[in-house]
PDB file of C-alpha atoms in Angstrom:
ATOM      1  CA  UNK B  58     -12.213 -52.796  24.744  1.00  0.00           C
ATOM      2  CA  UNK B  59     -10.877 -50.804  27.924  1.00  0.00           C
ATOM      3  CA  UNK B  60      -6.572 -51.294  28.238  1.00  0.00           C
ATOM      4  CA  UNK B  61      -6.539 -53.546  30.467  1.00  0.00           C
ATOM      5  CA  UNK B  62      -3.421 -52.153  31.998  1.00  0.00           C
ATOM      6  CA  UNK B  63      -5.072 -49.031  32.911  1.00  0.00           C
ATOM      7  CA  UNK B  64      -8.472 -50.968  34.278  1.00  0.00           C
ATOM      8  CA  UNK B  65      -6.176 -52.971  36.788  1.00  0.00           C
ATOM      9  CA  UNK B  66      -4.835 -49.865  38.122  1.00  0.00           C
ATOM     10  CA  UNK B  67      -8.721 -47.696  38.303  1.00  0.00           C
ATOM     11  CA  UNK B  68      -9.740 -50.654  39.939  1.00  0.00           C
ATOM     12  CA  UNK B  69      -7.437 -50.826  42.615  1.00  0.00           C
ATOM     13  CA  UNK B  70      -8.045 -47.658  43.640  1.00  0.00           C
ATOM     14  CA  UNK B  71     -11.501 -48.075  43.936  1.00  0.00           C
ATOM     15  CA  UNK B  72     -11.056 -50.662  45.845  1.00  0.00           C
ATOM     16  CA  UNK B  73      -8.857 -49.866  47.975  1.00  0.00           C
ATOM     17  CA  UNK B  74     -11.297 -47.466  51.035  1.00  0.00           C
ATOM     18  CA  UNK B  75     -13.369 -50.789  51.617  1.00  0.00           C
ATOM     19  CA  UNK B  76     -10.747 -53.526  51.217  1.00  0.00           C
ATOM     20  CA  UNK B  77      -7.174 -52.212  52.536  1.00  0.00           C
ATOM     21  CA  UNK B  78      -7.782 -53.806  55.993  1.00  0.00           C
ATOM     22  CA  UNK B  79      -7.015 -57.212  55.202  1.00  0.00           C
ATOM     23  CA  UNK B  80      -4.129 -58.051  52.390  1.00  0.00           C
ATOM     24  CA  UNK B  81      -6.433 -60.876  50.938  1.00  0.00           C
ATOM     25  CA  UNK B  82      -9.439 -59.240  51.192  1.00  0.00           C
ATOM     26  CA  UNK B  83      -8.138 -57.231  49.223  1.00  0.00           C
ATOM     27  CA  UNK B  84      -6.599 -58.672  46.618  1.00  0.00           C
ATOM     28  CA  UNK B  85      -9.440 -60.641  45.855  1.00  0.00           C
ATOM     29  CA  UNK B  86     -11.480 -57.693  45.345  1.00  0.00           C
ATOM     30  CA  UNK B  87      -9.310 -56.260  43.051  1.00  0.00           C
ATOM     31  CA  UNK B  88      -9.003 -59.371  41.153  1.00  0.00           C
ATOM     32  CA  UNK B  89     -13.221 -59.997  40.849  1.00  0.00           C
ATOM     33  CA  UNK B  90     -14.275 -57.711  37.877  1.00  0.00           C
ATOM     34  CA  UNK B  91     -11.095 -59.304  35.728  1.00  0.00           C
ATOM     35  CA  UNK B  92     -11.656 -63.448  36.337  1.00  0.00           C
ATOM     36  CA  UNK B  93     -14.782 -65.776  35.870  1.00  0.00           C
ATOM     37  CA  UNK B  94     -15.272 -67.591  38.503  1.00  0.00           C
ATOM     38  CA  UNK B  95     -14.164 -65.340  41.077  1.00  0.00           C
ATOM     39  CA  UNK B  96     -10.828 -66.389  42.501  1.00  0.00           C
ATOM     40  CA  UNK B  97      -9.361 -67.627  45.681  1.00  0.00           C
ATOM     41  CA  UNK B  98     -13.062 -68.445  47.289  1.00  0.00           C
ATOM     42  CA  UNK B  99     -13.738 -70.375  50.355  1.00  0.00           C
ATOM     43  CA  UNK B 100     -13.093 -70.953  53.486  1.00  0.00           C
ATOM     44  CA  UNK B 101      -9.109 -70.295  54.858  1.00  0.00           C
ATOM     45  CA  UNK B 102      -8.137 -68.636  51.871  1.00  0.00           C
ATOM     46  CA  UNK B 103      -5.352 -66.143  53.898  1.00  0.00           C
ATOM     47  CA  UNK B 104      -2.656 -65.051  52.129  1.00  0.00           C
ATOM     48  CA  UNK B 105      -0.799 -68.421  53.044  1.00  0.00           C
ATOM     49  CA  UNK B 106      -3.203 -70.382  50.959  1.00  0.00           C
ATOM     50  CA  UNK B 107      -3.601 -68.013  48.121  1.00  0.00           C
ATOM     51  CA  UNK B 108       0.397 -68.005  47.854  1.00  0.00           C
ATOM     52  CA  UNK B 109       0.261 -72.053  47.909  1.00  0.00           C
ATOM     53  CA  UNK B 110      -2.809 -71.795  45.566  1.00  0.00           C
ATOM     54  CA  UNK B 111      -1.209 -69.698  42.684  1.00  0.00           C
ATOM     55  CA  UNK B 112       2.512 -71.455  43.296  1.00  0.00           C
ATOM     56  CA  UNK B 113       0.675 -74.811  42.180  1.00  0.00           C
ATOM     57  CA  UNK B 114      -1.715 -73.923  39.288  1.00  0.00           C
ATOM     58  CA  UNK B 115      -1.357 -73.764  35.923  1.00  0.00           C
ATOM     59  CA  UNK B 116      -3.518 -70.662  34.979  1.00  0.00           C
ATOM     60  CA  UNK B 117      -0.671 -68.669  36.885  1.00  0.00           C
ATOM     61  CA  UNK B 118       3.289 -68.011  35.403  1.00  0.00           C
ATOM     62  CA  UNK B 119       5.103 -68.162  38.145  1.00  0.00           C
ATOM     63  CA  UNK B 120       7.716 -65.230  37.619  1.00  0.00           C
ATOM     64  CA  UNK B 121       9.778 -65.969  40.437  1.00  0.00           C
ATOM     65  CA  UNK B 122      11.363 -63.564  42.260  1.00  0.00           C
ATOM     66  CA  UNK B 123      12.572 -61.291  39.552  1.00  0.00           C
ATOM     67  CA  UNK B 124      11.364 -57.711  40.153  1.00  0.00           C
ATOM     68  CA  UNK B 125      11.979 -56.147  36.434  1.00  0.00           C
ATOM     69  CA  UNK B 126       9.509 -59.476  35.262  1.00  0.00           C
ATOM     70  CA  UNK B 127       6.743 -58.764  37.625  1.00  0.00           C
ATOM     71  CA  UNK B 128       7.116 -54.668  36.312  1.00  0.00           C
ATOM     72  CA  UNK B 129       6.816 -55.837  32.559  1.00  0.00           C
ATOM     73  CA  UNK B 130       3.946 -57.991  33.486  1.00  0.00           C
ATOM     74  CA  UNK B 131       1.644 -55.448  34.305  1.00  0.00           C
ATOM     75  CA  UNK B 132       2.577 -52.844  32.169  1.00  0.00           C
ATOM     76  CA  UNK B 133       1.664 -55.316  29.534  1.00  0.00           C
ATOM     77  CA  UNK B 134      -1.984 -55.424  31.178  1.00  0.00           C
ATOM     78  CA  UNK B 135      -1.432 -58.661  32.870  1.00  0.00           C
ATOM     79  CA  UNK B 136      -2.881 -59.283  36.188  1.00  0.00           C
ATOM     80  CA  UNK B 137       0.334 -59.465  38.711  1.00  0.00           C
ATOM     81  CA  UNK B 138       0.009 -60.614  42.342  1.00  0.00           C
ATOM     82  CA  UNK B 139       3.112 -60.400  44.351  1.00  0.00           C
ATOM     83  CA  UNK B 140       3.036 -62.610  47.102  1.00  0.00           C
ATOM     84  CA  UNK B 141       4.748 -64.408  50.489  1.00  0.00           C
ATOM     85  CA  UNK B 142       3.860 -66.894  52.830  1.00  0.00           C
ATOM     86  CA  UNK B 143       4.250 -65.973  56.289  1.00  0.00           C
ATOM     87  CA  UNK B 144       6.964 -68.530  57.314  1.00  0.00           C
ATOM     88  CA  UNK B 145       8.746 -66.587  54.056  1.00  0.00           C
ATOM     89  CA  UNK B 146       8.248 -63.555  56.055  1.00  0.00           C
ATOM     90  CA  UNK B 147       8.906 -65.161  59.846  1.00  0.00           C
ATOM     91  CA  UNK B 148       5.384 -63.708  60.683  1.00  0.00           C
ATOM     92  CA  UNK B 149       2.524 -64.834  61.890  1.00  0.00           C
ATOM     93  CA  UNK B 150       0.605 -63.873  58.175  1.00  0.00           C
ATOM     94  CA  UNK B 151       1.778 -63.974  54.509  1.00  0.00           C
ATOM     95  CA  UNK B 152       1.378 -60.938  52.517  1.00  0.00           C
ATOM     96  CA  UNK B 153       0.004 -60.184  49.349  1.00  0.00           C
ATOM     97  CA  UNK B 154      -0.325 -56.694  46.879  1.00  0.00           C
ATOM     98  CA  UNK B 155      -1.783 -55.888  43.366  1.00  0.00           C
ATOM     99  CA  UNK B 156       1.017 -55.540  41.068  1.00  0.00           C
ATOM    100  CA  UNK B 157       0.112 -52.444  38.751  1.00  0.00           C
ATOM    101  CA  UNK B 158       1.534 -51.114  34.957  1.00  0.00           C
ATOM    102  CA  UNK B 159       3.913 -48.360  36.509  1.00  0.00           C
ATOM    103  CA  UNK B 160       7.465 -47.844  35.786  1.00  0.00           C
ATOM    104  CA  UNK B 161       9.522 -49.391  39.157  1.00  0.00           C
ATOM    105  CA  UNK B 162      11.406 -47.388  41.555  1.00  0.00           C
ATOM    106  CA  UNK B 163      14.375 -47.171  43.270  1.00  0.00           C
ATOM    107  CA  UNK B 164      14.753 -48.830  46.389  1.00  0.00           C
ATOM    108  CA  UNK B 165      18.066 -48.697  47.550  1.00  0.00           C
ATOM    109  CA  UNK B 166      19.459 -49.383  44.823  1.00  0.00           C
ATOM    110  CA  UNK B 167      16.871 -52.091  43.567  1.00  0.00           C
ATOM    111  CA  UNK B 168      14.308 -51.449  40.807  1.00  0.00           C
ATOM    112  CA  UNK B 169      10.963 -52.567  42.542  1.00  0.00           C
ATOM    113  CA  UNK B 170       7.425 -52.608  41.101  1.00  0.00           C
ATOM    114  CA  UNK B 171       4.970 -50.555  42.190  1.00  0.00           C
ATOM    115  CA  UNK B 172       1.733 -51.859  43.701  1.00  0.00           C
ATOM    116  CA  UNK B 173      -1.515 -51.521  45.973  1.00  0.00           C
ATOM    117  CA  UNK B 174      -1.803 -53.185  49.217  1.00  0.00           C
ATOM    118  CA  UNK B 175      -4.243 -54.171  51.982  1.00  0.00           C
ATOM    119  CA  UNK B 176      -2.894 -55.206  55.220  1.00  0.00           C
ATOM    120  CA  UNK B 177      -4.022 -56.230  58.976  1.00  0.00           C
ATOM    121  CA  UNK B 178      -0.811 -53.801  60.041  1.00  0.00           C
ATOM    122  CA  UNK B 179      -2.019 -50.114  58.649  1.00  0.00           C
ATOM    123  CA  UNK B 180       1.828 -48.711  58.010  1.00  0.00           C
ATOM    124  CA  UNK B 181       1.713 -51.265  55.487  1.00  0.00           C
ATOM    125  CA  UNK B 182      -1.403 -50.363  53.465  1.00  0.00           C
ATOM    126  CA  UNK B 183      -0.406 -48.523  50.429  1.00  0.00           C
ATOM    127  CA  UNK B 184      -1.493 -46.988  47.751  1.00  0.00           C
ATOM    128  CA  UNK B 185       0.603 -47.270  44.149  1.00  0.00           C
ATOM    129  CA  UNK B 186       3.655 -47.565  46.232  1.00  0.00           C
ATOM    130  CA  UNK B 187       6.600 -49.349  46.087  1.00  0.00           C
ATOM    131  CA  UNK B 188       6.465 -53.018  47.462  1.00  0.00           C
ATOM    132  CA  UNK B 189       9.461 -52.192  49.649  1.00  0.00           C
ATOM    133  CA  UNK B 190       7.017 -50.134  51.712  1.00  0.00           C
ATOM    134  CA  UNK B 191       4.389 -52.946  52.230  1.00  0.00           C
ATOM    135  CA  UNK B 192       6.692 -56.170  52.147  1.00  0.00           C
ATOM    136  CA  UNK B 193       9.614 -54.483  53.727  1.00  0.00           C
ATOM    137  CA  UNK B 194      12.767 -52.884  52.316  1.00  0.00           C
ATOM    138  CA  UNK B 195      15.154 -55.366  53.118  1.00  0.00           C
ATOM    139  CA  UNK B 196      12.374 -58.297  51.509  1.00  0.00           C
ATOM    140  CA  UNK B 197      12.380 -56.205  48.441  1.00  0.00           C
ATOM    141  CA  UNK B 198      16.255 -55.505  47.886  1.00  0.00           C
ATOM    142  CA  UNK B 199      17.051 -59.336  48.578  1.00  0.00           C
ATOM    143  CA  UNK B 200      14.227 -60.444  46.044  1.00  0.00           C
ATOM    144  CA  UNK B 201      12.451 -62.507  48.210  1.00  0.00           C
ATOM    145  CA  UNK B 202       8.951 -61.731  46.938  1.00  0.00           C
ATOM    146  CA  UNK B 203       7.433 -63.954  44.714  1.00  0.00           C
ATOM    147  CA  UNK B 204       5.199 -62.615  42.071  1.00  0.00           C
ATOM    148  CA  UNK B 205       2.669 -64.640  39.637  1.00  0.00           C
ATOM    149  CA  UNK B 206       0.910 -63.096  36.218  1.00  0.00           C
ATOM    150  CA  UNK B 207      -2.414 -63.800  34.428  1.00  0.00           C
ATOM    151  CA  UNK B 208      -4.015 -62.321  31.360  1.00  0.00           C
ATOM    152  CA  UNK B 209      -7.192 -60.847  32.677  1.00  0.00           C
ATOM    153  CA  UNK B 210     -10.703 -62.967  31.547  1.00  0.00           C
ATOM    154  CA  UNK B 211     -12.820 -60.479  31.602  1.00  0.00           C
ATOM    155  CA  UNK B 212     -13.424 -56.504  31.545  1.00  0.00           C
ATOM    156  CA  UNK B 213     -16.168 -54.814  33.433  1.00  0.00           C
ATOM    157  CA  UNK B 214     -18.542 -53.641  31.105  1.00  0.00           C
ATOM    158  CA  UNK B 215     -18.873 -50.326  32.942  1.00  0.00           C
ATOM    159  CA  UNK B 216     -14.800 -49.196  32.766  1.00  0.00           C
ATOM    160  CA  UNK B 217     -13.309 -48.887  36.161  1.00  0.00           C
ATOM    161  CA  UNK B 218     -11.580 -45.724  34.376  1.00  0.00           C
ATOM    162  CA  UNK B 219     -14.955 -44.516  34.500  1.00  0.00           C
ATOM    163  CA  UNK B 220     -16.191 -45.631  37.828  1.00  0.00           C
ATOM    164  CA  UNK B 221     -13.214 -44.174  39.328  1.00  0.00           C
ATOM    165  CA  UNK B 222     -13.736 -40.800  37.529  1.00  0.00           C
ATOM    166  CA  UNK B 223     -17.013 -40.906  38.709  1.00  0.00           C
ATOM    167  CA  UNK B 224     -16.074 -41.683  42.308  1.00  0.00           C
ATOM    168  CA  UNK B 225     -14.082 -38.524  42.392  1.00  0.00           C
ATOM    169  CA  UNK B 226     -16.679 -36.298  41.298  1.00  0.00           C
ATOM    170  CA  UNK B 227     -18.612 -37.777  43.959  1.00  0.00           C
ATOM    171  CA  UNK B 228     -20.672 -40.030  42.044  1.00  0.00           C
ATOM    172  CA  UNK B 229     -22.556 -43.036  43.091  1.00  0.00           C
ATOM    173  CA  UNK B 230     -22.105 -45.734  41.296  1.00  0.00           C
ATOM    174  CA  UNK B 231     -23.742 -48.939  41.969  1.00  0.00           C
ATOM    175  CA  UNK B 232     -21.579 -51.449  41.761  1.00  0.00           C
ATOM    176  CA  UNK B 233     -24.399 -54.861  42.160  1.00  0.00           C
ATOM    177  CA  UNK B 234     -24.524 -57.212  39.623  1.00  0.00           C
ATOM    178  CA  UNK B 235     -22.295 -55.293  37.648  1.00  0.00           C
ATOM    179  CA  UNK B 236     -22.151 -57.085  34.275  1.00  0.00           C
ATOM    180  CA  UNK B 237     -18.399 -58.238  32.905  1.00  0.00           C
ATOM    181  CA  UNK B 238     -17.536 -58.781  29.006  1.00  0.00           C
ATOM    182  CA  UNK B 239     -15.207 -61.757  28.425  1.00  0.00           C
ATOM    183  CA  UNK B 240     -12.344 -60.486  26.794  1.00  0.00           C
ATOM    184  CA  UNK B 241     -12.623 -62.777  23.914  1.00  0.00           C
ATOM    185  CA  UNK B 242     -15.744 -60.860  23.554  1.00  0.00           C
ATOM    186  CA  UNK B 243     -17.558 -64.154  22.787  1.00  0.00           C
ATOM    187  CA  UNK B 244     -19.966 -63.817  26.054  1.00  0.00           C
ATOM    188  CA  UNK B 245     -21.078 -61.663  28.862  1.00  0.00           C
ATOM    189  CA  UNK B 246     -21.751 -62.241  32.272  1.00  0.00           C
ATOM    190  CA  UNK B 247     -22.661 -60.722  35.766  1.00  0.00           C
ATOM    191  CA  UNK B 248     -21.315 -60.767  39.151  1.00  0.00           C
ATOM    192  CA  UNK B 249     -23.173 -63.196  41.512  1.00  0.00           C
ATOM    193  CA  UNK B 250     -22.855 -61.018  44.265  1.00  0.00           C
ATOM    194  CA  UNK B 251     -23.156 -57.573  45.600  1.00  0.00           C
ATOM    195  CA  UNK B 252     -20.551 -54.945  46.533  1.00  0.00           C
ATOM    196  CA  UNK B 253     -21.097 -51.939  47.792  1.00  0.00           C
ATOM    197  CA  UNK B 254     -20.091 -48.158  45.657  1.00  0.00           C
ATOM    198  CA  UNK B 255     -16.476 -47.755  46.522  1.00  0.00           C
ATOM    199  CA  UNK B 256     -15.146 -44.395  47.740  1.00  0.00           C
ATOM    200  CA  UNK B 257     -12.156 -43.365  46.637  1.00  0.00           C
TER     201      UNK B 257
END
């Protein structure tokens, strides 16, 4: 079985060309290959109600605000989605990134995780970046993010690590139905729906 550490991070790369205009587009992208059902479907599911939807269920651990948590998280190979609504951020939309297994940085003098983002606002697309630079410095060094883990269900059975390789050697690789292995390893399923190959 692929680490699932390292398949979080290959697959938010790949998804990142096609999904980065829209935080919870995003986000849910990322999140497809690794839960059965799909998460955070239907209608007015912004990053508001994705916040509000992983605050009250119990499939999530809430891991508050505490930065050096969310960095353990998903360097354990959890799936870590740090998140705020946008009354939190006195905008008119939440926020949401894609948590991934890298040792935090400095900011200020604040160890933050470092994560993938989509966004409406382009500066704050990034790509395995601190969350400082997509929530905002001054969010991030006053711990005001929120951040939620989940052990991953399942594992593509094609390894993003290998997708993503692929993808830089300018491979296509279709990506429909793409067929996911519980991680129990018990059963196998596929996705119900199509997505186009992602570029990297």
């Amino acid at each position: 079985m692929a680490d699932a550490r390292d398949e979080i991070l290959a697959e938010c790369a790949l998804a990142f060309s096609a999904n980065s205009d829209d935080c919870n587009k995003y986000v849910k992208a990322v999140a497809g290959p690794f839960f059965d059902p799909d998460l955070f479907t239907g209608p007015g599911m912004n990053a508001d109600a994705i916040v509000g939807q992983l605050r009250a269920s119990a499939d999530w651990t809430a891991l508050g605000t505490d930065h050096t948590q969310a960095i353990a998280g998903a360097k354990a190979g959890k799936f870590v989605i740090a998140g705020m609504t946008s009354a939190e951020l006195n905008s008119t939309n939440g926020h949401l990134a894609v948590v991934v297994g890298d040792d935090g940085q400095l900011s200020g003098s604040v160890l933050v995780p470092i994560c993938y983002a989509g966004s409406l606002n382009a500066a704050a697309r990034v790509q395995r970046k601190r969350v400082s630079e997509t929530f905002g410095a001054q969010v991030a060094r006053d711990k005001k993010i929120s951040y939620f883990s989940r052990d991953a269900q399942t594992m593509p059975a094609m390894a993003a690590l290998s997708r993503l390789v692929d993808a830089l050697r300018g491979v296509k690789v279709p990506t429909t139905e793409m067929s996911r292995v519980f991680v129990n390893g018990k059963s196998k399923g596929k996705k119900a729906r199509t997505k186009p190959a992602s570029k990297v």
